[in-house]
Amino acid sequence: MAAALTFSLSLYSDPQRLPFILSSSNKTHTVLPLHKSNSFFVKSFSSSHTSPSTSEITSSDIYSNLEESFRTRKFLTNEELQKLNTLQNFKYDQQLDTGSLSIRVMRSEEIDVTVKLLAESFAESMFLPVGYVSLLRFLVKQYLIERRGMMPYAVTLVGFYRGKDEENGNEEEDGGLAGTVEVCFDKRGANASPPTPTPPKNSPYICNMTVKDSLRRKGIGWNLLKASEELISQMGCTREVYLHCRMIDLAPFNMYTKAGYSVVKTDSILVLLMLQRRKHLMSKKLPVLKSYSELDFLGSDRETSSQLDT
């Protein structure tokens, strides 16, 4: 079950953008449109030790290799371009007993199907009438579009499941979108209104995780969690990662505990006066590993509920 809503809303249009490359004898300038402005911001890349062509490879070529879905309407440093490239190339594949799961960053064309899954999950967790789902979809869509503008400091992951055809054995049928999770990497991608107890803004934070109702208890939630941890490590974030879990959700709590998370703080009983569920703030220090293949991604946790309440 999804926890209390963690999103804050503001109107945002998902822009498209193209770079403009200006070259001189000793420098390459990447000129990018500023958000909500007709001005341009120019960044100079010094080439005292490299030729102009090398400088172009480290900036304009990286940008040109980004899919349109990963281009944001704001000034990008070399470091940010590299992080966007990491997000674009990130992929987490896992074989489950009942099929296969592939997790990657959400593309712009996948927003609507992700909105549908999240809205239905939130409506279920808040016991909202069916008639409110359409309104909730509108609000969630505004939130997802806004959060996509925070890349590379926050990102939404989506998992696609292919189930085994029991009759034919080896053949698989496409199960479509199975689950989603949001990952914030530091304070630049932190949510403006995080749930209580409030996590440190400069630490990675995992939230809004949910799994399609018909695909729960297949290990998808566990793998969404592990994919989030792997991406956090790849992005070079601090090792301390945080998440929330409602006190009433025992299956997700047990899974988080088995994954190495421990309770840092728990909501005061006074939050009940604001019609909110009490939540645990949980944290884990990610291990320093050469490869995430060292981790047991599945173990015996496939039997836990895979729709998490974070």
Coordinates of C-alpha atoms in Angstrom, one line a residue:
M1 CA 0.0 0.0 0.0
A2 CA 1.2 3.5 -0.8
A3 CA 1.8 5.8 2.2
A4 CA 0.4 9.3 2.8
L5 CA 0.9 11.4 -0.3
T6 CA 4.4 12.7 -0.5
F7 CA 3.9 15.0 -3.5
S8 CA 3.5 18.8 -3.5
L9 CA 1.9 20.4 -6.6
S10 CA 2.7 23.3 -8.9
L11 CA 1.9 23.9 -12.5
Y12 CA 4.7 23.0 -14.8
S13 CA 5.0 22.5 -18.6
D14 CA 7.3 19.7 -19.9
P15 CA 9.4 21.7 -22.4
Q16 CA 11.5 20.5 -25.2
R17 CA 14.8 22.0 -25.9
L18 CA 17.7 21.9 -28.3
P19 CA 21.3 22.9 -27.6
F20 CA 23.2 25.6 -29.5
I21 CA 26.9 25.0 -29.9
L22 CA 29.3 27.9 -30.5
S23 CA 33.0 27.2 -31.1
S24 CA 36.0 29.4 -31.1
S25 CA 39.7 28.7 -31.5
N26 CA 40.3 27.6 -27.9
K27 CA 36.9 27.1 -26.2
T28 CA 33.6 25.5 -26.8
H29 CA 30.4 27.1 -25.5
T30 CA 27.2 25.3 -24.8
V31 CA 24.3 27.7 -25.0
L32 CA 21.0 26.5 -23.5
P33 CA 17.7 28.2 -23.0
L34 CA 16.8 29.2 -19.5
H35 CA 13.6 27.8 -17.9
K36 CA 10.6 30.2 -18.4
S37 CA 12.8 32.7 -20.1
N38 CA 13.9 33.8 -23.6
S39 CA 17.4 34.4 -22.3
F40 CA 20.4 32.1 -22.8
F41 CA 23.0 31.0 -20.4
V42 CA 26.5 30.4 -21.7
K43 CA 28.9 28.0 -20.1
S44 CA 32.6 28.0 -21.2
F45 CA 34.7 24.8 -21.2
S46 CA 38.4 25.5 -20.9
S47 CA 40.5 23.6 -23.4
S48 CA 44.0 24.5 -22.1
H49 CA 44.9 20.8 -22.1
T50 CA 42.6 19.5 -24.8
S51 CA 41.7 20.3 -28.4
P52 CA 38.3 21.9 -29.2
S53 CA 37.1 18.5 -30.6
T54 CA 37.8 16.8 -27.3
S55 CA 36.0 19.6 -25.4
E56 CA 33.0 19.1 -27.7
I57 CA 33.0 15.3 -26.9
T58 CA 32.7 16.0 -23.1
S59 CA 29.8 18.4 -23.5
S60 CA 27.8 18.7 -26.7
D61 CA 28.3 15.1 -27.7
I62 CA 27.0 13.9 -24.4
Y63 CA 23.9 16.1 -24.8
S64 CA 23.3 15.0 -28.3
N65 CA 23.3 11.4 -27.2
L66 CA 20.6 12.1 -24.7
E67 CA 17.0 11.0 -25.7
E68 CA 14.5 13.9 -25.8
S69 CA 12.9 12.5 -22.7
F70 CA 16.0 13.2 -20.7
R71 CA 16.6 16.8 -21.9
T72 CA 15.6 19.4 -19.3
R73 CA 15.0 23.1 -20.0
K74 CA 17.7 24.4 -17.7
F75 CA 21.5 25.1 -17.7
L76 CA 23.5 21.8 -17.5
T77 CA 27.0 21.4 -16.2
N78 CA 29.2 18.7 -17.4
E79 CA 28.5 16.8 -14.2
E80 CA 24.8 17.1 -14.7
L81 CA 25.1 15.9 -18.3
Q82 CA 27.0 12.8 -17.1
K83 CA 24.4 12.1 -14.4
L84 CA 21.6 12.4 -17.0
N85 CA 23.5 9.9 -19.2
T86 CA 23.8 7.6 -16.2
L87 CA 20.0 7.8 -15.7
Q88 CA 19.3 7.2 -19.4
N89 CA 21.5 4.1 -19.4
F90 CA 20.4 2.7 -16.1
K91 CA 18.7 -0.7 -16.3
Y92 CA 18.0 -3.4 -13.7
D93 CA 16.9 -6.8 -15.0
Q94 CA 15.9 -9.7 -12.7
Q95 CA 14.6 -13.2 -13.3
L96 CA 11.7 -14.1 -11.0
D97 CA 10.2 -17.5 -10.4
T98 CA 7.1 -16.4 -12.3
G99 CA 8.7 -14.3 -15.1
S100 CA 11.2 -11.5 -15.6
L101 CA 11.3 -7.9 -14.5
S102 CA 13.1 -4.9 -16.1
I103 CA 13.4 -1.6 -14.2
R104 CA 14.6 1.7 -15.7
V105 CA 14.0 5.4 -15.6
M106 CA 10.5 6.5 -16.7
R107 CA 10.3 8.1 -20.2
S108 CA 7.9 11.0 -20.9
E109 CA 5.6 8.8 -23.0
E110 CA 5.1 6.5 -19.9
I111 CA 3.8 9.3 -17.7
D112 CA 0.1 8.5 -18.2
V113 CA 0.3 4.8 -17.4
T114 CA 2.4 5.6 -14.4
V115 CA -0.1 8.2 -13.2
K116 CA -2.9 5.6 -13.5
L117 CA -1.0 3.1 -11.3
L118 CA -0.1 5.7 -8.7
A119 CA -3.6 7.3 -8.6
E120 CA -5.3 3.9 -8.1
S121 CA -2.8 3.0 -5.4
F122 CA -3.2 6.3 -3.5
A123 CA -7.0 6.1 -3.8
E124 CA -6.9 2.6 -2.3
S125 CA -4.7 3.6 0.6
M126 CA -6.8 6.6 1.4
F127 CA -10.1 4.7 1.0
L128 CA -11.3 7.3 -1.6
P129 CA -14.5 6.7 -3.7
V130 CA -13.9 5.6 -7.3
G131 CA -15.2 9.0 -8.5
Y132 CA -12.2 10.8 -7.0
V133 CA -9.6 8.8 -9.0
S134 CA -9.9 11.1 -12.0
L135 CA -9.1 14.1 -9.9
L136 CA -6.3 12.3 -8.3
R137 CA -4.9 11.4 -11.7
F138 CA -4.8 15.0 -12.6
L139 CA -2.9 16.0 -9.5
V140 CA -0.5 13.1 -9.7
K141 CA 0.2 13.9 -13.4
Q142 CA 1.1 17.5 -12.5
Y143 CA 3.4 16.2 -9.8
L144 CA 5.2 13.7 -12.1
I145 CA 5.8 16.3 -14.8
E146 CA 7.2 18.7 -12.2
R147 CA 9.4 16.0 -10.7
R148 CA 10.8 15.1 -14.2
G149 CA 12.0 18.6 -14.3
M150 CA 14.2 17.9 -11.3
M151 CA 16.4 15.4 -13.2
P152 CA 19.2 14.5 -12.6
Y153 CA 18.5 15.1 -8.8
A154 CA 15.3 13.1 -8.6
V155 CA 13.9 10.4 -10.9
T156 CA 11.0 8.0 -11.2
L157 CA 11.8 4.4 -11.9
V158 CA 9.3 2.1 -13.7
G159 CA 9.3 -1.7 -13.7
F160 CA 8.0 -3.9 -16.6
Y161 CA 7.0 -7.5 -15.9
R162 CA 6.8 -10.4 -18.4
G163 CA 5.1 -13.4 -17.0
K164 CA 5.8 -17.0 -18.0
D165 CA 3.2 -18.7 -20.1
E166 CA 2.4 -21.8 -17.9
E167 CA 1.1 -23.8 -20.9
N168 CA 4.1 -23.3 -23.2
G169 CA 6.7 -23.0 -20.5
N170 CA 9.4 -20.9 -22.2
E171 CA 7.2 -18.3 -23.9
E172 CA 6.3 -15.2 -22.0
E173 CA 3.4 -12.8 -22.1
D174 CA 3.8 -9.1 -21.6
G175 CA 2.4 -7.9 -18.3
G176 CA 3.1 -4.2 -18.9
L177 CA 3.9 -1.8 -16.2
A178 CA 4.3 -3.6 -12.9
G179 CA 5.4 -1.0 -10.4
T180 CA 7.1 2.4 -9.9
V181 CA 9.2 4.2 -7.3
E182 CA 10.6 7.7 -6.9
V183 CA 14.2 8.4 -5.9
C184 CA 15.6 11.7 -4.7
F185 CA 19.4 11.9 -4.7
D186 CA 20.1 15.1 -2.6
K187 CA 18.6 18.4 -1.4
R188 CA 18.4 19.7 -5.0
G189 CA 15.9 17.0 -5.8
A190 CA 14.2 16.9 -2.4
N191 CA 10.4 17.2 -2.2
A192 CA 9.3 20.6 -0.9
S193 CA 6.9 19.0 1.6
P194 CA 8.2 15.6 2.7
P195 CA 6.1 13.5 5.2
T196 CA 6.9 13.5 8.9
P197 CA 9.2 12.4 10.5
T198 CA 11.2 14.6 8.1
P199 CA 14.3 13.0 6.5
P200 CA 17.5 14.9 6.0
K201 CA 17.2 16.9 2.7
N202 CA 20.7 16.2 1.5
S203 CA 20.4 12.4 1.8
P204 CA 18.9 10.0 -0.8
Y205 CA 15.2 9.3 -0.2
I206 CA 13.0 6.6 -1.6
C207 CA 9.3 7.2 -1.8
N208 CA 6.0 6.7 -3.8
M209 CA 6.6 3.0 -4.4
T210 CA 3.8 0.8 -5.6
V211 CA 3.1 -2.4 -7.5
K212 CA 0.1 -3.3 -9.7
D213 CA -2.5 -5.1 -7.6
S214 CA -2.6 -8.2 -9.8
L215 CA 1.2 -8.6 -9.7
R216 CA 1.9 -8.4 -6.0
R217 CA 3.8 -11.1 -4.0
K218 CA 6.1 -11.8 -6.9
G219 CA 9.2 -10.1 -5.6
I220 CA 8.6 -6.9 -7.6
G221 CA 8.6 -4.6 -4.6
W222 CA 11.8 -6.0 -3.3
N223 CA 13.5 -5.5 -6.7
L224 CA 12.2 -1.9 -7.0
L225 CA 13.9 -1.2 -3.6
K226 CA 17.2 -2.9 -4.7
A227 CA 17.1 -1.1 -8.1
S228 CA 16.7 2.2 -6.2
E229 CA 19.7 1.4 -4.0
E230 CA 21.8 0.5 -7.0
L231 CA 21.0 3.7 -8.8
I232 CA 21.8 5.8 -5.7
S233 CA 25.2 4.1 -5.6
Q234 CA 25.8 4.7 -9.3
M235 CA 24.9 8.4 -8.9
G236 CA 27.6 8.8 -6.3
C237 CA 25.3 9.9 -3.5
T238 CA 25.9 9.7 0.2
R239 CA 25.6 6.2 1.6
E240 CA 22.8 7.0 4.0
V241 CA 19.4 6.4 2.4
Y242 CA 16.0 7.1 3.9
L243 CA 12.3 6.0 3.4
H244 CA 9.0 6.1 5.2
C245 CA 6.8 3.1 6.2
R246 CA 3.4 3.4 7.8
M247 CA 3.1 1.6 11.1
I248 CA 0.1 -0.4 10.0
D249 CA 1.9 -1.9 7.0
L250 CA 3.7 -4.9 8.6
A251 CA 4.7 -6.7 5.4
P252 CA 6.6 -3.8 3.9
F253 CA 8.1 -3.1 7.3
N254 CA 9.4 -6.6 7.6
M255 CA 10.8 -6.4 4.1
Y256 CA 12.6 -3.1 4.8
T257 CA 14.0 -4.6 8.0
K258 CA 15.2 -7.7 6.2
A259 CA 16.8 -5.4 3.6
G260 CA 18.8 -3.7 6.3
Y261 CA 16.7 -0.6 7.2
S262 CA 16.2 0.4 10.8
V263 CA 13.8 2.8 12.4
V264 CA 15.3 6.3 13.0
K265 CA 12.2 8.1 14.3
T266 CA 8.4 7.5 14.5
D267 CA 5.6 10.0 14.2
S268 CA 4.0 11.3 17.3
I269 CA 0.5 10.1 18.1
L270 CA -0.6 13.7 17.5
V271 CA -0.5 13.2 13.8
L272 CA -3.7 11.2 14.2
L273 CA -5.4 14.5 15.0
M274 CA -4.6 15.6 11.4
L275 CA -6.1 12.4 10.0
Q276 CA -2.8 11.0 9.1
R277 CA -1.4 7.5 9.6
R278 CA 1.6 7.3 11.9
K279 CA 4.8 6.5 10.0
H280 CA 8.3 5.3 10.7
L281 CA 11.3 7.0 9.2
M282 CA 13.8 4.3 8.3
S283 CA 17.4 4.5 7.2
K284 CA 20.1 2.2 5.8
K285 CA 23.8 2.8 5.1
L286 CA 24.5 1.3 1.7
P287 CA 27.5 -1.0 1.6
V288 CA 30.5 -0.1 -0.5
L289 CA 30.5 -2.9 -3.1
K290 CA 32.5 -3.4 -6.3
S291 CA 29.3 -4.8 -7.9
Y292 CA 25.7 -5.1 -6.9
S293 CA 25.8 -8.7 -8.0
E294 CA 27.2 -9.4 -4.6
L295 CA 23.8 -8.7 -3.1
D296 CA 21.1 -11.3 -2.9
F297 CA 18.3 -9.4 -4.7
L298 CA 15.6 -12.0 -4.1
G299 CA 16.4 -14.3 -1.2
S300 CA 13.3 -15.4 0.6
D301 CA 11.5 -12.0 0.3
R302 CA 9.4 -12.8 -2.7
E303 CA 6.6 -13.8 -0.4
T304 CA 6.4 -10.3 1.2
S305 CA 3.9 -7.8 -0.1
S306 CA 5.4 -6.1 -3.1
Q307 CA 3.3 -2.9 -3.0
L308 CA 5.2 -0.9 -0.4
D309 CA 4.1 2.0 1.7
T310 CA 6.8 4.5 1.6

